[in-house]
């Protein structure tokens, strides 16, 4: 199974900050990478797929980049509603695997 | 609009089985497969398996291979996850999530079903 490693596991930031989360795959996955946002008590919500394609309706302050094994999720101008946990996921093959998550908290 | 609605919370004894349903509406059922993902309290997301609504093909995580069965019913546009021989560490929220046949991530998720395993 492909292992997905996110860093950091948590970070504290202020509204208006720029936040970067990284995700590394244990083997090349081309751009078969998705990012999800999850708020407490809610199901995950797809933000980005294909490593860099913003899902329709997702705020444009979210962006993704990378290919192969190294990927990045960037949140520009952090808003209060962005404090949540973010997960990366590969869908290059089965089993689908997730990163362990990055919790973004208010500084 | 497209949505997935899951069955309600369950409380089970160790050794029992649980069957969670996920009813789809608002889109062509056979254009999307179903994944099942679980999340133990305070933990991350764990993929359990996938089923094709087109031909019933399945793919299971090795960890669940001998305890889980995924099925779908096209007539009722419902997917099911059956987990057997429950243990206390199966206590989690179980989600269904659809994935297009061309695969672009899990774009619609059910609301989650809490399964508690306790004696």
mmCIF file of C-alpha atoms in Angstrom:
data_model
loop_
_atom_site.group_PDB
_atom_site.id
_atom_site.type_symbol
_atom_site.label_atom_id
_atom_site.label_comp_id
_atom_site.label_asym_id
_atom_site.label_seq_id
_atom_site.Cartn_x
_atom_site.Cartn_y
_atom_site.Cartn_z
ATOM 1 C CA UNK A 1 0.000 0.000 0.000
ATOM 2 C CA UNK A 2 1.131 3.546 -0.719
ATOM 3 C CA UNK A 3 1.934 5.438 2.439
ATOM 4 C CA UNK A 4 0.920 9.108 2.646
ATOM 5 C CA UNK A 5 2.820 11.273 5.108
ATOM 6 C CA UNK A 6 1.580 14.759 5.969
ATOM 7 C CA UNK A 7 3.415 17.480 7.775
ATOM 8 C CA UNK A 8 2.996 19.147 10.107
ATOM 9 C CA UNK A 9 0.463 17.186 12.160
ATOM 10 C CA UNK A 10 -0.802 20.472 13.570
ATOM 11 C CA UNK A 11 -0.125 24.159 13.179
ATOM 12 C CA UNK A 12 -1.340 27.353 14.744
ATOM 13 C CA UNK A 13 -1.975 30.412 12.626
ATOM 14 C CA UNK A 14 -3.864 33.663 12.645
ATOM 15 C CA UNK A 15 -6.550 34.861 10.271
ATOM 16 C CA UNK A 16 -4.941 36.466 7.258
ATOM 17 C CA UNK A 17 -1.913 34.171 7.354
ATOM 18 C CA UNK A 18 -0.697 31.975 4.546
ATOM 19 C CA UNK A 19 -0.590 28.292 5.474
ATOM 20 C CA UNK A 20 1.245 25.469 3.723
ATOM 21 C CA UNK A 21 0.696 21.756 4.341
ATOM 22 C CA UNK A 22 2.809 19.103 2.675
ATOM 23 C CA UNK A 23 2.030 15.525 1.741
ATOM 24 C CA UNK A 24 4.529 12.933 0.586
ATOM 25 C CA UNK A 25 3.690 9.634 -1.081
ATOM 26 C CA UNK A 26 5.882 6.568 -0.566
ATOM 27 C CA UNK A 27 5.899 6.015 -4.322
ATOM 28 C CA UNK A 28 5.006 8.053 -7.377
ATOM 29 C CA UNK A 29 1.291 8.731 -7.830
ATOM 30 C CA UNK A 30 1.424 11.173 -10.742
ATOM 31 C CA UNK A 31 -1.261 13.749 -9.846
ATOM 32 C CA UNK A 32 -3.804 11.310 -8.380
ATOM 33 C CA UNK A 33 -3.955 13.291 -5.175
ATOM 34 C CA UNK A 34 -6.923 14.853 -3.383
ATOM 35 C CA UNK A 35 -7.188 17.201 -0.417
ATOM 36 C CA UNK A 36 -10.102 17.217 2.032
ATOM 37 C CA UNK A 37 -11.187 19.561 4.787
ATOM 38 C CA UNK A 38 -12.947 18.159 7.831
ATOM 39 C CA UNK A 39 -14.630 20.092 10.617
ATOM 40 C CA UNK A 40 -15.564 18.516 13.961
ATOM 41 C CA UNK A 41 -18.582 16.249 13.752
ATOM 42 C CA UNK A 42 -18.811 16.558 9.973
ATOM 43 C CA UNK A 43 -17.878 14.411 7.013
ATOM 44 C CA UNK A 44 -14.770 15.343 5.037
ATOM 45 C CA UNK A 45 -15.273 17.758 2.165
ATOM 46 C CA UNK A 46 -13.327 17.502 -1.097
ATOM 47 C CA UNK A 47 -11.339 20.670 -1.824
ATOM 48 C CA UNK A 48 -8.844 19.749 -4.517
ATOM 49 C CA UNK A 49 -8.394 16.795 -6.860
ATOM 50 C CA UNK A 50 -5.857 15.990 -9.514
ATOM 51 C CA UNK A 51 -3.315 17.592 -7.135
ATOM 52 C CA UNK A 52 -4.182 21.112 -8.278
ATOM 53 C CA UNK A 53 -7.770 21.308 -9.554
ATOM 54 C CA UNK A 54 -9.989 23.310 -7.249
ATOM 55 C CA UNK A 55 -13.367 21.717 -6.815
ATOM 56 C CA UNK A 56 -16.257 23.825 -8.061
ATOM 57 C CA UNK A 57 -17.507 26.011 -5.230
ATOM 58 C CA UNK A 58 -14.346 25.760 -3.150
ATOM 59 C CA UNK A 59 -12.834 29.140 -2.196
ATOM 60 C CA UNK A 60 -10.059 30.342 -4.484
ATOM 61 C CA UNK A 61 -7.741 30.967 -1.517
ATOM 62 C CA UNK A 62 -7.112 27.200 -1.538
ATOM 63 C CA UNK A 63 -4.555 25.885 -4.007
ATOM 64 C CA UNK A 64 -2.663 22.673 -4.554
ATOM 65 C CA UNK A 65 0.513 21.741 -6.336
ATOM 66 C CA UNK A 66 2.893 18.873 -6.915
ATOM 67 C CA UNK A 67 3.231 15.623 -8.789
ATOM 68 C CA UNK A 68 4.978 12.317 -8.315
ATOM 69 C CA UNK A 69 5.660 12.042 -4.594
ATOM 70 C CA UNK A 70 5.562 15.577 -3.185
ATOM 71 C CA UNK A 71 2.470 17.727 -2.850
ATOM 72 C CA UNK A 72 1.425 20.949 -1.190
ATOM 73 C CA UNK A 73 -1.848 22.498 -0.061
ATOM 74 C CA UNK A 74 -1.707 26.268 0.395
ATOM 75 C CA UNK A 75 -4.326 28.436 2.030
ATOM 76 C CA UNK A 76 -3.881 32.106 1.243
ATOM 77 C CA UNK A 77 -5.327 34.666 3.642
ATOM 78 C CA UNK A 78 -6.639 32.205 6.231
ATOM 79 C CA UNK A 79 -10.238 32.794 7.236
ATOM 80 C CA UNK A 80 -11.971 31.814 10.486
ATOM 81 C CA UNK A 81 -13.927 29.084 8.698
ATOM 82 C CA UNK A 82 -10.661 27.470 7.546
ATOM 83 C CA UNK A 83 -9.722 26.269 11.020
ATOM 84 C CA UNK A 84 -10.192 22.540 10.528
ATOM 85 C CA UNK A 85 -8.296 19.326 9.831
ATOM 86 C CA UNK A 86 -6.939 18.667 6.343
ATOM 87 C CA UNK A 87 -6.228 15.268 4.828
ATOM 88 C CA UNK A 88 -4.454 14.266 1.656
ATOM 89 C CA UNK A 89 -5.420 11.074 -0.164
ATOM 90 C CA UNK A 90 -4.010 9.148 -3.082
ATOM 91 C CA UNK A 91 -6.293 7.516 -5.627
ATOM 92 C CA UNK A 92 -3.528 6.218 -7.886
ATOM 93 C CA UNK A 93 -4.402 2.667 -6.909
ATOM 94 C CA UNK A 94 -6.161 0.495 -4.341
ATOM 95 C CA UNK A 95 -6.044 0.529 -1.409
ATOM 96 C CA UNK A 96 -6.871 4.211 -1.309
ATOM 97 C CA UNK A 97 -4.809 5.753 1.490
ATOM 98 C CA UNK A 98 -4.988 8.956 3.485
ATOM 99 C CA UNK A 99 -2.419 11.073 5.218
ATOM 100 C CA UNK A 100 -2.742 11.250 8.995
ATOM 101 C CA UNK A 101 -4.175 14.778 8.872
ATOM 102 C CA UNK A 102 -3.069 18.312 9.707
ATOM 103 C CA UNK A 103 -5.049 20.251 12.271
ATOM 104 C CA UNK A 104 -5.064 24.007 11.732
ATOM 105 C CA UNK A 105 -5.829 25.857 14.970
ATOM 106 C CA UNK A 106 -6.164 29.485 15.923
ATOM 107 C CA UNK A 107 -3.018 31.068 17.325
ATOM 108 C CA UNK B 1 -28.741 17.739 -5.830
ATOM 109 C CA UNK B 2 -26.619 14.665 -5.321
ATOM 110 C CA UNK B 3 -26.605 13.316 -1.829
ATOM 111 C CA UNK B 4 -25.864 10.227 0.220
ATOM 112 C CA UNK B 5 -27.958 9.495 3.303
ATOM 113 C CA UNK B 6 -26.766 6.868 5.749
ATOM 114 C CA UNK B 7 -28.632 4.792 8.294
ATOM 115 C CA UNK B 8 -28.684 5.689 11.960
ATOM 116 C CA UNK B 9 -26.347 5.017 14.847
ATOM 117 C CA UNK B 10 -25.845 1.459 16.063
ATOM 118 C CA UNK B 11 -24.760 -0.097 19.350
ATOM 119 C CA UNK B 12 -23.456 -3.645 19.109
ATOM 120 C CA UNK B 13 -21.959 -6.277 21.368
ATOM 121 C CA UNK B 14 -18.507 -7.680 20.653
ATOM 122 C CA UNK B 15 -18.741 -10.520 18.151
ATOM 123 C CA UNK B 16 -21.894 -9.195 16.525
ATOM 124 C CA UNK B 17 -22.321 -7.827 12.996
ATOM 125 C CA UNK B 18 -23.481 -4.456 11.748
ATOM 126 C CA UNK B 19 -24.900 -3.449 8.381
ATOM 127 C CA UNK B 20 -24.791 0.227 7.438
ATOM 128 C CA UNK B 21 -26.747 1.550 4.474
ATOM 129 C CA UNK B 22 -26.068 4.511 2.229
ATOM 130 C CA UNK B 23 -28.884 5.696 -0.031
ATOM 131 C CA UNK B 24 -27.940 7.739 -3.074
ATOM 132 C CA UNK B 25 -30.111 10.250 -4.862
ATOM 133 C CA UNK B 26 -29.845 13.046 -7.393
ATOM 134 C CA UNK B 27 -27.399 11.455 -9.859
ATOM 135 C CA UNK B 28 -26.956 8.421 -12.151
ATOM 136 C CA UNK B 29 -26.268 5.649 -9.663
ATOM 137 C CA UNK B 30 -24.076 3.475 -11.880
ATOM 138 C CA UNK B 31 -21.721 6.301 -12.850
ATOM 139 C CA UNK B 32 -20.103 6.284 -9.427
ATOM 140 C CA UNK B 33 -18.633 3.615 -7.216
ATOM 141 C CA UNK B 34 -18.827 3.635 -3.435
ATOM 142 C CA UNK B 35 -16.032 3.764 -0.952
ATOM 143 C CA UNK B 36 -16.364 3.115 2.766
ATOM 144 C CA UNK B 37 -14.146 5.012 5.166
ATOM 145 C CA UNK B 38 -14.133 4.914 8.935
ATOM 146 C CA UNK B 39 -12.867 7.269 11.606
ATOM 147 C CA UNK B 40 -12.287 6.171 15.180
ATOM 148 C CA UNK B 41 -12.802 8.840 17.858
ATOM 149 C CA UNK B 42 -10.108 11.496 17.574
ATOM 150 C CA UNK B 43 -8.324 9.600 14.810
ATOM 151 C CA UNK B 44 -7.725 9.913 11.073
ATOM 152 C CA UNK B 45 -9.510 8.484 8.068
ATOM 153 C CA UNK B 46 -9.180 4.774 7.296
ATOM 154 C CA UNK B 47 -10.263 3.398 3.920
ATOM 155 C CA UNK B 48 -12.081 0.075 4.145
ATOM 156 C CA UNK B 49 -13.040 -0.797 0.610
ATOM 157 C CA UNK B 50 -14.701 0.083 -2.687
ATOM 158 C CA UNK B 51 -17.479 -1.371 -4.784
ATOM 159 C CA UNK B 52 -18.425 -0.743 -8.380
ATOM 160 C CA UNK B 53 -22.119 -0.050 -8.925
ATOM 161 C CA UNK B 54 -21.657 -1.050 -12.572
ATOM 162 C CA UNK B 55 -20.551 -4.665 -12.138
ATOM 163 C CA UNK B 56 -20.274 -5.265 -8.391
ATOM 164 C CA UNK B 57 -16.488 -5.575 -8.400
ATOM 165 C CA UNK B 58 -14.952 -4.952 -5.008
ATOM 166 C CA UNK B 59 -11.593 -4.090 -3.537
ATOM 167 C CA UNK B 60 -11.013 -4.365 0.209
ATOM 168 C CA UNK B 61 -8.293 -3.128 2.498
ATOM 169 C CA UNK B 62 -6.274 -6.097 3.632
ATOM 170 C CA UNK B 63 -7.072 -5.296 7.249
ATOM 171 C CA UNK B 64 -10.801 -5.866 6.649
ATOM 172 C CA UNK B 65 -10.610 -8.485 3.910
ATOM 173 C CA UNK B 66 -12.100 -11.330 5.957
ATOM 174 C CA UNK B 67 -14.673 -9.315 7.935
ATOM 175 C CA UNK B 68 -16.321 -6.870 5.556
ATOM 176 C CA UNK B 69 -18.702 -7.271 2.641
ATOM 177 C CA UNK B 70 -19.784 -4.417 0.397
ATOM 178 C CA UNK B 71 -22.906 -4.665 -1.733
ATOM 179 C CA UNK B 72 -25.181 -2.412 -3.706
ATOM 180 C CA UNK B 73 -28.829 -2.552 -4.747
ATOM 181 C CA UNK B 74 -29.402 -0.713 -8.002
ATOM 182 C CA UNK B 75 -33.185 -0.896 -7.652
ATOM 183 C CA UNK B 76 -33.077 1.189 -4.468
ATOM 184 C CA UNK B 77 -29.826 3.075 -5.276
ATOM 185 C CA UNK B 78 -28.404 1.939 -1.960
ATOM 186 C CA UNK B 79 -24.970 0.728 -0.931
ATOM 187 C CA UNK B 80 -24.348 -1.451 2.100
ATOM 188 C CA UNK B 81 -21.380 -2.189 4.324
ATOM 189 C CA UNK B 82 -21.547 -5.338 6.439
ATOM 190 C CA UNK B 83 -18.877 -5.707 9.140
ATOM 191 C CA UNK B 84 -18.697 -8.947 11.136
ATOM 192 C CA UNK B 85 -17.036 -10.145 14.334
ATOM 193 C CA UNK B 86 -17.093 -6.682 15.829
ATOM 194 C CA UNK B 87 -14.504 -5.661 18.412
ATOM 195 C CA UNK B 88 -14.306 -2.657 20.688
ATOM 196 C CA UNK B 89 -11.751 -1.052 18.371
ATOM 197 C CA UNK B 90 -14.330 -1.060 15.570
ATOM 198 C CA UNK B 91 -16.063 1.759 17.424
ATOM 199 C CA UNK B 92 -16.000 4.562 14.874
ATOM 200 C CA UNK B 93 -17.959 6.754 12.532
ATOM 201 C CA UNK B 94 -18.447 4.954 9.222
ATOM 202 C CA UNK B 95 -18.791 7.002 6.037
ATOM 203 C CA UNK B 96 -19.789 6.123 2.528
ATOM 204 C CA UNK B 97 -18.358 8.287 -0.231
ATOM 205 C CA UNK B 98 -18.928 8.194 -3.954
ATOM 206 C CA UNK B 99 -16.152 8.161 -6.529
ATOM 207 C CA UNK B 100 -16.655 8.698 -10.236
ATOM 208 C CA UNK B 101 -15.671 5.831 -12.524
ATOM 209 C CA UNK B 102 -12.938 8.108 -13.943
ATOM 210 C CA UNK B 103 -11.873 8.868 -10.382
ATOM 211 C CA UNK B 104 -11.374 12.419 -9.210
ATOM 212 C CA UNK B 105 -11.496 11.968 -5.479
ATOM 213 C CA UNK B 106 -14.433 11.302 -3.187
ATOM 214 C CA UNK B 107 -16.719 14.182 -4.057
ATOM 215 C CA UNK B 108 -19.864 13.391 -2.063
ATOM 216 C CA UNK B 109 -19.917 11.837 1.403
ATOM 217 C CA UNK B 110 -22.682 10.507 3.567
ATOM 218 C CA UNK B 111 -23.283 12.146 6.925
ATOM 219 C CA UNK B 112 -21.645 9.264 8.781
ATOM 220 C CA UNK B 113 -22.978 6.466 10.984
ATOM 221 C CA UNK B 114 -21.682 6.035 14.511
ATOM 222 C CA UNK B 115 -21.130 2.388 15.407
ATOM 223 C CA UNK B 116 -20.383 1.689 19.056
ATOM 224 C CA UNK B 117 -19.136 -1.730 20.084
ATOM 225 C CA UNK B 118 -19.458 -2.325 23.794
ATOM 226 C CA UNK B 119 -20.298 -5.126 26.170
#
